[in-house]
Tab-separated table of C-alpha atoms and ligand atoms in Angstrom:
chain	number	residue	atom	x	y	z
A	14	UNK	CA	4.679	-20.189	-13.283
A	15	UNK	CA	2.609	-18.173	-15.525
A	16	UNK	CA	-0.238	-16.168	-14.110
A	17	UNK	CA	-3.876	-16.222	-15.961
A	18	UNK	CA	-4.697	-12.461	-15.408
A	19	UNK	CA	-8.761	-12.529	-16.089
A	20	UNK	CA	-11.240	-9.249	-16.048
A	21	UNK	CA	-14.587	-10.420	-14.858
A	22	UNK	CA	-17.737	-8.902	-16.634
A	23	UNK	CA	-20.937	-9.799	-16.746
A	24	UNK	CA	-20.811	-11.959	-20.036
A	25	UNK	CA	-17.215	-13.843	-19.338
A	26	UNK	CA	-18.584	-14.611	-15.367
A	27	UNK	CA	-19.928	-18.211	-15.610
A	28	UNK	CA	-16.607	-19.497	-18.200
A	29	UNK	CA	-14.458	-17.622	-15.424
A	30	UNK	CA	-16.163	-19.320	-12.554
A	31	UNK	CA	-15.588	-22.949	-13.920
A	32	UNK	CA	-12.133	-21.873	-14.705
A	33	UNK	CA	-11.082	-20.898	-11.283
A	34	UNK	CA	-13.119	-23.915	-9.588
A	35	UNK	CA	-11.127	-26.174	-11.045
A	36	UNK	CA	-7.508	-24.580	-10.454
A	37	UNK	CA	-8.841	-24.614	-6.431
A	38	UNK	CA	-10.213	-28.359	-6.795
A	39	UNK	CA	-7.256	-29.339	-8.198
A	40	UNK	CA	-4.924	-27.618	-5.606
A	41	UNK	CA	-4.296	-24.695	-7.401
A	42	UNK	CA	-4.261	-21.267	-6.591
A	43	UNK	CA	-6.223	-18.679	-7.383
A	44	UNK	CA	-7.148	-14.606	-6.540
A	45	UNK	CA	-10.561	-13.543	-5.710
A	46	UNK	CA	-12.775	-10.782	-5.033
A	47	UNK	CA	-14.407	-10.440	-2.128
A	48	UNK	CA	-16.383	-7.062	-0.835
A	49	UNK	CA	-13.913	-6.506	1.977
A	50	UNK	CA	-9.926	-6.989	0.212
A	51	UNK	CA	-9.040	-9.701	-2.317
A	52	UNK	CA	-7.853	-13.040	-0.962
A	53	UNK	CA	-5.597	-15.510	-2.203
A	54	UNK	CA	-7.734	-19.125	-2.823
A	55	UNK	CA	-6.678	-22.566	-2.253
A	56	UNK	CA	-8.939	-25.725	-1.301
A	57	UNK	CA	-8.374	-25.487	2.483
A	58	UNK	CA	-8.704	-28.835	3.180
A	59	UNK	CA	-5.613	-29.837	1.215
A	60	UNK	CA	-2.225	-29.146	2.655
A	61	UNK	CA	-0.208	-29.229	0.192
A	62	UNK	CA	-2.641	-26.401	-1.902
A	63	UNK	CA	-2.366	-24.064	1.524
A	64	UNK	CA	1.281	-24.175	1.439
A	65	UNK	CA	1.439	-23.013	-1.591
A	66	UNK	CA	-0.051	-19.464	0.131
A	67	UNK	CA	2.750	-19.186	2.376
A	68	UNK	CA	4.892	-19.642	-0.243
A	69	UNK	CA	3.454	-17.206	-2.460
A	70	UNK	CA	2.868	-14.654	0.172
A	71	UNK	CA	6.448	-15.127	2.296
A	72	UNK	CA	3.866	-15.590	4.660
A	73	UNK	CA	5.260	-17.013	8.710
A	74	UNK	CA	4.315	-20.783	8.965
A	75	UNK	CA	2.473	-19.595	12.080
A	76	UNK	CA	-0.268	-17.138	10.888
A	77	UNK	CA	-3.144	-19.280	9.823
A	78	UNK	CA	-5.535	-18.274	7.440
A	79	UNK	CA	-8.958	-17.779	7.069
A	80	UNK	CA	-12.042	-20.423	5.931
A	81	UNK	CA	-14.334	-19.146	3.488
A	82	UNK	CA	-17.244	-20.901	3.250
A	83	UNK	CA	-20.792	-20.796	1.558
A	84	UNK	CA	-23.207	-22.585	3.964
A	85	UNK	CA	-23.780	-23.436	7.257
A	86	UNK	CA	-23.201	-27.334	5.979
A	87	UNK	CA	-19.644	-26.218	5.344
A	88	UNK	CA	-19.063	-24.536	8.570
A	89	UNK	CA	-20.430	-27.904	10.274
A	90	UNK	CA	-17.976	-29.875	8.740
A	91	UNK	CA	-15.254	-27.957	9.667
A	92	UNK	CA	-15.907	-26.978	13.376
A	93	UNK	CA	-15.872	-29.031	16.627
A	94	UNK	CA	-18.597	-26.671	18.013
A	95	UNK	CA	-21.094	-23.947	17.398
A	96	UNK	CA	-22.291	-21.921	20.572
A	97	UNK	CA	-25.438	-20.150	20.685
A	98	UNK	CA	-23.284	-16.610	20.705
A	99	UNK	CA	-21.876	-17.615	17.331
A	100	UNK	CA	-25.280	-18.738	15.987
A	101	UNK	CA	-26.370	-15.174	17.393
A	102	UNK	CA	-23.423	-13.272	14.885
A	103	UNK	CA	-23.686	-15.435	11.785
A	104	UNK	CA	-27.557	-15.200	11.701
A	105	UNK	CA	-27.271	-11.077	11.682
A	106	UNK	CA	-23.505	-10.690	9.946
A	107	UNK	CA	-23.491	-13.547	7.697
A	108	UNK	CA	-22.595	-13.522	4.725
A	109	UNK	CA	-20.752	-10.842	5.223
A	110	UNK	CA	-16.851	-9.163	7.096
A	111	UNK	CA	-17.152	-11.143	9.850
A	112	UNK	CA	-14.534	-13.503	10.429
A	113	UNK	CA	-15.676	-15.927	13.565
A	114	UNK	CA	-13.231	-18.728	15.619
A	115	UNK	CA	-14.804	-22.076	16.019
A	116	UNK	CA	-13.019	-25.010	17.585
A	117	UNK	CA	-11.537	-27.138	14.439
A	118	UNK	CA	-12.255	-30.819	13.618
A	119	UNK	CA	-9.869	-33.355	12.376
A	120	UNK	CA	-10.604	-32.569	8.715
A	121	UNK	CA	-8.604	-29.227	8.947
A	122	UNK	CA	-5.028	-29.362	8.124
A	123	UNK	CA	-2.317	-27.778	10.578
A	124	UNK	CA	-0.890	-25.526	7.830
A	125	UNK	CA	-4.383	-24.139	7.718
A	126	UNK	CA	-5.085	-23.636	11.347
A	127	UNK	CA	-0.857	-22.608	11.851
A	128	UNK	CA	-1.173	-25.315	14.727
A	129	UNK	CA	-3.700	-23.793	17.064
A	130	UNK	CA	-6.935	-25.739	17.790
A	131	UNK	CA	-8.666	-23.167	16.209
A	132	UNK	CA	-10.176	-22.215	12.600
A	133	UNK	CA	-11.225	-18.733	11.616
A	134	UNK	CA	-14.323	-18.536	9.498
A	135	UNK	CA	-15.815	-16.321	7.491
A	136	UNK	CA	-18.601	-16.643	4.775
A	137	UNK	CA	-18.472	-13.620	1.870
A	138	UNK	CA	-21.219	-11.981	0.546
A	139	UNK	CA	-19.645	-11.255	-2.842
A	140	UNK	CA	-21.764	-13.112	-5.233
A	141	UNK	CA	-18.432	-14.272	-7.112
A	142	UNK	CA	-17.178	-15.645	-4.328
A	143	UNK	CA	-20.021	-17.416	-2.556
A	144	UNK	CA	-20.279	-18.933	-6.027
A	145	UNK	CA	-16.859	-19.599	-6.584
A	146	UNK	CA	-16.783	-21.904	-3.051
A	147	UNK	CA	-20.357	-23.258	-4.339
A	148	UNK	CA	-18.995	-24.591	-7.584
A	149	UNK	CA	-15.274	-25.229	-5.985
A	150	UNK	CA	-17.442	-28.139	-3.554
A	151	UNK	CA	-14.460	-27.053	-0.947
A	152	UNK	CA	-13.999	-24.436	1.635
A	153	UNK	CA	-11.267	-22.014	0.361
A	154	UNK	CA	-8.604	-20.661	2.769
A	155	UNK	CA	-7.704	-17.135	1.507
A	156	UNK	CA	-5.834	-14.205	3.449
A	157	UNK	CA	-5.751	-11.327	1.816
A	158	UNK	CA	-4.102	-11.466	-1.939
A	159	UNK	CA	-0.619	-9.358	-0.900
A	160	UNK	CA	3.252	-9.776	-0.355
A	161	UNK	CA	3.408	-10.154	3.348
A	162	UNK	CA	4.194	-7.085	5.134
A	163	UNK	CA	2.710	-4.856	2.176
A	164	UNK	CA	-0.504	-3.447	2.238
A	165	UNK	CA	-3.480	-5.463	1.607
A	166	UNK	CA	-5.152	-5.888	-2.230
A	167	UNK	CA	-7.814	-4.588	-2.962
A	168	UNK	CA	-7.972	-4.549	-6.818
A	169	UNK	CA	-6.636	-7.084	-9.605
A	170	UNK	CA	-3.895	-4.984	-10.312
A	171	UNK	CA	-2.517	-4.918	-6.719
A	172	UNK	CA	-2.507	-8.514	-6.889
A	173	UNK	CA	-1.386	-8.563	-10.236
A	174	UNK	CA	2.172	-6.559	-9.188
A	175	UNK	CA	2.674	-8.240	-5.804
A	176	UNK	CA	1.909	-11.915	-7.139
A	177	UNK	CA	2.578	-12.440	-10.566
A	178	UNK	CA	4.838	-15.679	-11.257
A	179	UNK	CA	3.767	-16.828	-7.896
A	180	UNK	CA	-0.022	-17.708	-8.224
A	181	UNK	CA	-2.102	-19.974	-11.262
A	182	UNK	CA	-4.437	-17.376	-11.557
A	183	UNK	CA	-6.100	-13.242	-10.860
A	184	UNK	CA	-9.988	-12.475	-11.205
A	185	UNK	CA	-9.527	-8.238	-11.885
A	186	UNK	CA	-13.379	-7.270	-10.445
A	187	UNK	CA	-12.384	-4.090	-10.125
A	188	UNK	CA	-12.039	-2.068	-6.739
A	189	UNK	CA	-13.151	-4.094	-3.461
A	190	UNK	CA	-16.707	-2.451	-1.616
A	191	UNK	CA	-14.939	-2.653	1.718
A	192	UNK	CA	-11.831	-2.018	1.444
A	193	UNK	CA	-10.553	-3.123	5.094
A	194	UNK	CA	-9.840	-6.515	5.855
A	195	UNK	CA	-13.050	-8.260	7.844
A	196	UNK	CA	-13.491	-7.829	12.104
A	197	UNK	CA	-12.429	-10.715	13.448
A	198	UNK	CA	-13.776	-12.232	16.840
A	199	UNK	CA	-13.223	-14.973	19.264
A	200	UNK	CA	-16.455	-16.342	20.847
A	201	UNK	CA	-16.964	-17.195	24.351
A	202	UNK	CA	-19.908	-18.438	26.472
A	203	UNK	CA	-20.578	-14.542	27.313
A	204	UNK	CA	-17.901	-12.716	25.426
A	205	UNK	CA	-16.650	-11.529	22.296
A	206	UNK	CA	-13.386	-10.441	21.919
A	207	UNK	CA	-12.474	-8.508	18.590
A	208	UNK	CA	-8.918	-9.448	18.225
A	209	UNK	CA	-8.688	-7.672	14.250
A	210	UNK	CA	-11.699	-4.345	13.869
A	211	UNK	CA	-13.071	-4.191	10.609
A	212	UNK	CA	-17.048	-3.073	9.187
A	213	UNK	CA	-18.775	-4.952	11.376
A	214	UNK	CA	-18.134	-2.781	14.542
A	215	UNK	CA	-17.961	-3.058	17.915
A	216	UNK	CA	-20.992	-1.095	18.326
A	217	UNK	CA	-22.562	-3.412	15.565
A	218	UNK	CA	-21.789	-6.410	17.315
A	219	UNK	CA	-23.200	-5.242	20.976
A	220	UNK	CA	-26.591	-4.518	20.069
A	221	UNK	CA	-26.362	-8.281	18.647
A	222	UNK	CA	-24.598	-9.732	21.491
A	223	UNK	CA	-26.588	-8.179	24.348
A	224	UNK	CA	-26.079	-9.418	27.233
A	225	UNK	CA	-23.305	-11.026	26.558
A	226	UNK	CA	-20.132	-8.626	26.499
A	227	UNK	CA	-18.251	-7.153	23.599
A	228	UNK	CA	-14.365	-6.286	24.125
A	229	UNK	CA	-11.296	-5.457	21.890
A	230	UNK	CA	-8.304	-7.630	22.357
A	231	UNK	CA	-5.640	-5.466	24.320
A	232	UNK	CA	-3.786	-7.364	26.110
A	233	UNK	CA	-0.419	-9.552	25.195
A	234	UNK	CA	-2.483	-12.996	25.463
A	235	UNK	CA	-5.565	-12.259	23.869
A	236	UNK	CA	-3.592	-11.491	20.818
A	237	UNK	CA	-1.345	-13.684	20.811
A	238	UNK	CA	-4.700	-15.694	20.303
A	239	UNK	CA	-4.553	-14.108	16.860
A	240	UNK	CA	-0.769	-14.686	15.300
A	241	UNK	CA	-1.330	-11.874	12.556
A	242	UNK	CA	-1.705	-9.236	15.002
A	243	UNK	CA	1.938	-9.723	15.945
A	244	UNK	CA	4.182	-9.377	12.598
A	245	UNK	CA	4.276	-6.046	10.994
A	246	UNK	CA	1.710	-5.034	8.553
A	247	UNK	CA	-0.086	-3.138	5.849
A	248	UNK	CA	3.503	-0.991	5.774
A	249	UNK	CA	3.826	1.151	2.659
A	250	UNK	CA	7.535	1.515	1.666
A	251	UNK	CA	7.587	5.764	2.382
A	252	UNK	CA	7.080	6.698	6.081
A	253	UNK	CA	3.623	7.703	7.458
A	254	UNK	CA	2.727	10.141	9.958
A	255	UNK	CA	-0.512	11.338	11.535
A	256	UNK	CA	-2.043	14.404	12.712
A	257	UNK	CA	-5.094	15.583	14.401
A	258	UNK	CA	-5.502	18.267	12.427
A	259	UNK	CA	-5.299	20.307	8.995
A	260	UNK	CA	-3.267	23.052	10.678
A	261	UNK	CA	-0.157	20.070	12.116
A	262	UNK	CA	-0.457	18.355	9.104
A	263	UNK	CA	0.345	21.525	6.832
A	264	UNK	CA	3.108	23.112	8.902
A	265	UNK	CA	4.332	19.744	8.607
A	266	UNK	CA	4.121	19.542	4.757
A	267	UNK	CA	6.262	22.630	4.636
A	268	UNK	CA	8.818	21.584	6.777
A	269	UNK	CA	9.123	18.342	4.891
A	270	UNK	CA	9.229	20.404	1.568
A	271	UNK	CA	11.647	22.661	2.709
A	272	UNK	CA	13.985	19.662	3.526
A	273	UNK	CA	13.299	18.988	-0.008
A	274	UNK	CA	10.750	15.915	0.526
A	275	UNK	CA	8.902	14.510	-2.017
A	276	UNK	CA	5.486	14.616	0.418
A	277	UNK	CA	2.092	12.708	-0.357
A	278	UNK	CA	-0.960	13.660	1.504
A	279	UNK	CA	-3.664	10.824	2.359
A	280	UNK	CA	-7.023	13.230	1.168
A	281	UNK	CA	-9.074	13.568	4.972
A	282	UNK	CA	-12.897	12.055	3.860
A	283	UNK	CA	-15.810	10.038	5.626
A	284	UNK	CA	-14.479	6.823	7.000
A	285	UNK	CA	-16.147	4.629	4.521
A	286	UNK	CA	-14.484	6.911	2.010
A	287	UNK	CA	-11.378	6.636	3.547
A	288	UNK	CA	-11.452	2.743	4.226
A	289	UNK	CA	-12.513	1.729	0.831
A	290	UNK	CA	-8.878	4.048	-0.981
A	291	UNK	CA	-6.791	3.713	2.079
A	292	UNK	CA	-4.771	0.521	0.784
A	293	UNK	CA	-5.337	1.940	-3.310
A	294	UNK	CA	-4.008	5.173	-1.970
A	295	UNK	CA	-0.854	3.704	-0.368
A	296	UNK	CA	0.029	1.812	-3.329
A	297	UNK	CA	0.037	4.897	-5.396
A	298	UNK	CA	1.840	7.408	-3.292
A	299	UNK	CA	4.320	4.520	-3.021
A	300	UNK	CA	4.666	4.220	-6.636
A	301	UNK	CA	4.800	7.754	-7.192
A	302	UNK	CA	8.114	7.254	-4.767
A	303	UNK	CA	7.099	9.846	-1.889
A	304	UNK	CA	9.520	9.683	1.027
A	305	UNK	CA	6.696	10.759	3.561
A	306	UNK	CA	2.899	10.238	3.600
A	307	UNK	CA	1.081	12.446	5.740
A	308	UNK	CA	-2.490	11.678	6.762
A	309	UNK	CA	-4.979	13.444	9.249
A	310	UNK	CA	-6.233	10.750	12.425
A	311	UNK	CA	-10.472	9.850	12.484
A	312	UNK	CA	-12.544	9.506	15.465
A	313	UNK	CA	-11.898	5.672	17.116
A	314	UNK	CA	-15.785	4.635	16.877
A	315	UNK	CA	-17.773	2.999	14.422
A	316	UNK	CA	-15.566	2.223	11.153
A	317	UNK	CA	-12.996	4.853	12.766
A	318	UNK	CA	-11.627	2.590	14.857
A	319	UNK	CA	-10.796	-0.075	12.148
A	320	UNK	CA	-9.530	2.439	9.882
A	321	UNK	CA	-7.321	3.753	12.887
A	322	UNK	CA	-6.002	0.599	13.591
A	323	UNK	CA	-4.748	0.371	9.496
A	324	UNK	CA	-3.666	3.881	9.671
A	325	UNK	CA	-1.552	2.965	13.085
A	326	UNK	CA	-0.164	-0.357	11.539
A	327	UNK	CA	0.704	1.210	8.747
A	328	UNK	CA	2.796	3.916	10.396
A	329	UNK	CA	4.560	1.789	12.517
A	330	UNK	CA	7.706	0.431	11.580
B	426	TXA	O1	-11.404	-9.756	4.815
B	426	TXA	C1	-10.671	-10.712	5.078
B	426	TXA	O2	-10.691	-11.280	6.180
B	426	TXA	C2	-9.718	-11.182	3.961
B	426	TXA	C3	-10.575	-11.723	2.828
B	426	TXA	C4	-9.763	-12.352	1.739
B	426	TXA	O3	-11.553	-12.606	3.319
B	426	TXA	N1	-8.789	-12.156	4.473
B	426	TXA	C5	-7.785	-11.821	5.340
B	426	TXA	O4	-6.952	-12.880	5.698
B	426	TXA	O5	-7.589	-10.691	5.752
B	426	TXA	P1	-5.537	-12.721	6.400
B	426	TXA	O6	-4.965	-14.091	6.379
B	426	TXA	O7	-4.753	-11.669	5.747
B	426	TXA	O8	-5.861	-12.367	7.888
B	426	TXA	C6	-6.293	-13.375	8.775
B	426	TXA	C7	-6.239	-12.889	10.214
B	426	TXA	C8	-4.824	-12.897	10.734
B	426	TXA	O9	-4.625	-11.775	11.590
B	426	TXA	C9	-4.772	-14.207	11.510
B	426	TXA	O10	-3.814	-14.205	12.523
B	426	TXA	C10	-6.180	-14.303	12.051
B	426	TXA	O11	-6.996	-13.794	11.029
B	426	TXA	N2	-6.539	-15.703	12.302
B	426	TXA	C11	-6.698	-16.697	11.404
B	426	TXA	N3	-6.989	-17.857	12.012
B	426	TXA	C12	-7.050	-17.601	13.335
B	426	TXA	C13	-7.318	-18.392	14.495
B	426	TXA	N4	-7.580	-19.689	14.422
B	426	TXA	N5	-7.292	-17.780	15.692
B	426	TXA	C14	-7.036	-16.445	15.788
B	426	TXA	N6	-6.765	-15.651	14.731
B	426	TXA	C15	-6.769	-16.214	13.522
B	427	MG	MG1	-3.400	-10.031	5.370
């Protein structure tokens, strides 16, 4: 398959919008921007478009994806049920990198919800790609626009090298705000449980769910709630260690060099900083073929703990 590689601008937008509606209505696929990583498009509500992710992405049959959607009519027609704790979040995070769990209706596909009961939802506040679902008339199942396994996209380009031949179509906007893929939560009567962190952080989401509780997902059954959380992830190809300081991390650099390593150092900066180049950064050490990527640790609170988690995944193999 050939791959339509576009560069959005500011005079090509609307032509490049109608475009890429009408590869997703007509069960296409297509990659998008959106402010937290670029995701991989199809018309959700057709199963033989969402197959065409897994295929792309050598994505497991059993890690669902995530609904993007535009309006709260969307979400309606999607869901079984909306409780007043989910009302709470989308009024004060919506649009925006929250992904949400509703019960699913009948009109979404297994291959969607990978055979739980569930749908993940999540409404963007990129202008491209609110207006991309807009015009598309459909909500569009995306995960993020990567090989599986490799670390997420979060420019054209990355999307460009991991998916060419595999996909109808790229939008190139340019660097993602974000960064980080978005939190993800499941919503009980009195509980939230963050099962993926991301922006919106715990802290973020307890002054908004007050009373009600606010957890992260620890144990085996709460994430096996969430299938993603189990297969490996966001792995760049050298290996990656951590340190809690300058001092570790540069007696460690000389080791390595004295063994001869080629060594790549992950730059220490705020944790927006950090979260918006961590993916970018990866990808280029990799390509620059480093055999070790050293990186210093952030405090786990606020964005730290999302970038953490990345930073922990990523080392992990
Ligand atoms: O920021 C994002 O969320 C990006 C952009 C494109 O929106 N998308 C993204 O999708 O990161 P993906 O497919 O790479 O990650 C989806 C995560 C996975 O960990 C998956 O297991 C979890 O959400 N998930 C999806 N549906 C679920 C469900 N019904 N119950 C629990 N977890 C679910
Ligand atoms: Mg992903």
């Amino acid at each position: 398959m050939k791959t339509l590689l576009l560069k959005l601008s500011k005079e090509n937008e609307r032509e490049v919008l109608e475009k890429t509606a009408k590869i997703i209505k007509s069960g296409g696929t297509a990659v998008f921007p959106t402010e937290t990583v670029y995701g991989l498009g199809v018309d959700a509500l057709n199963p033989d478009a969402v197959k065409k992710i897994f295929e792309a992405k050598g994505r497991p049959a059993d890690n669902p994806v995530i609904v993007h959607v535009a309006s709260k009519e969307q979400l309606k027609d999607i869901t079984k049920e909306i409780l007043p704790l989910h009302e709470k979040l989308m009024a004060k995070f919506w649009p925006g990198p929250l992904t949400l769990i509703f019960k699913k209706n009948k009109k979404v596909p297994d291959v969607t919800s990978g055979g739980l009961d569930t749908v993940a939802v999540r409404m963007p506040a990129y202008s491209f790609a609110k207006d991309l679902i807009k015009k598309s008339g459909v909500p569009i199942a995306a995960p993020s626009a990567n090989i599986s396994g490799s670390p997420s996209a979060t420019a054209g380009e990355h999307a460009f090298a991991d998916l060419e031949g595999k996909v109808d179509m790229i939008i190139d906007a340019g660097f993602s705000d974000i960064g980080l893929e978005s939190t993800v939560v499941k919503v009980e009567k009195d509980l939230v449980l963050i099962l993926r962190p991301g922006a919106v952080t715990k802290e973020m989401l307890e002054d908004v769910a007050y009373p009600s509780v606010v957890l992260f997902a620890e144990n085996e059954s709460d994430l096996r709630a969430s299938p993603g959380t189990k297969y490996k992830h966001y792995t760049p190809k050298a290996r990656l260690e951590i340190f809690d300081n300058k001092e570790e991390l540069e007696k460690r650099k000389a080791e390595l060099e004295k063994e001869n390593k080629k060594v790549g150092i992950l730059e220490k900066t705020n944790p927006e900083e950090a979260s918006k180049n961590l993916y970018r950064h990866l990808r280029e050490l990799d390509r620059g073929g480093v055999d070790v990527i050293l990186a210093q640790s952030y405090p786990e609170e606020g964005l730290g703990v999302a970038l953490m988690d990345r930073l922990y995944r990523a080392a992990s193999r």
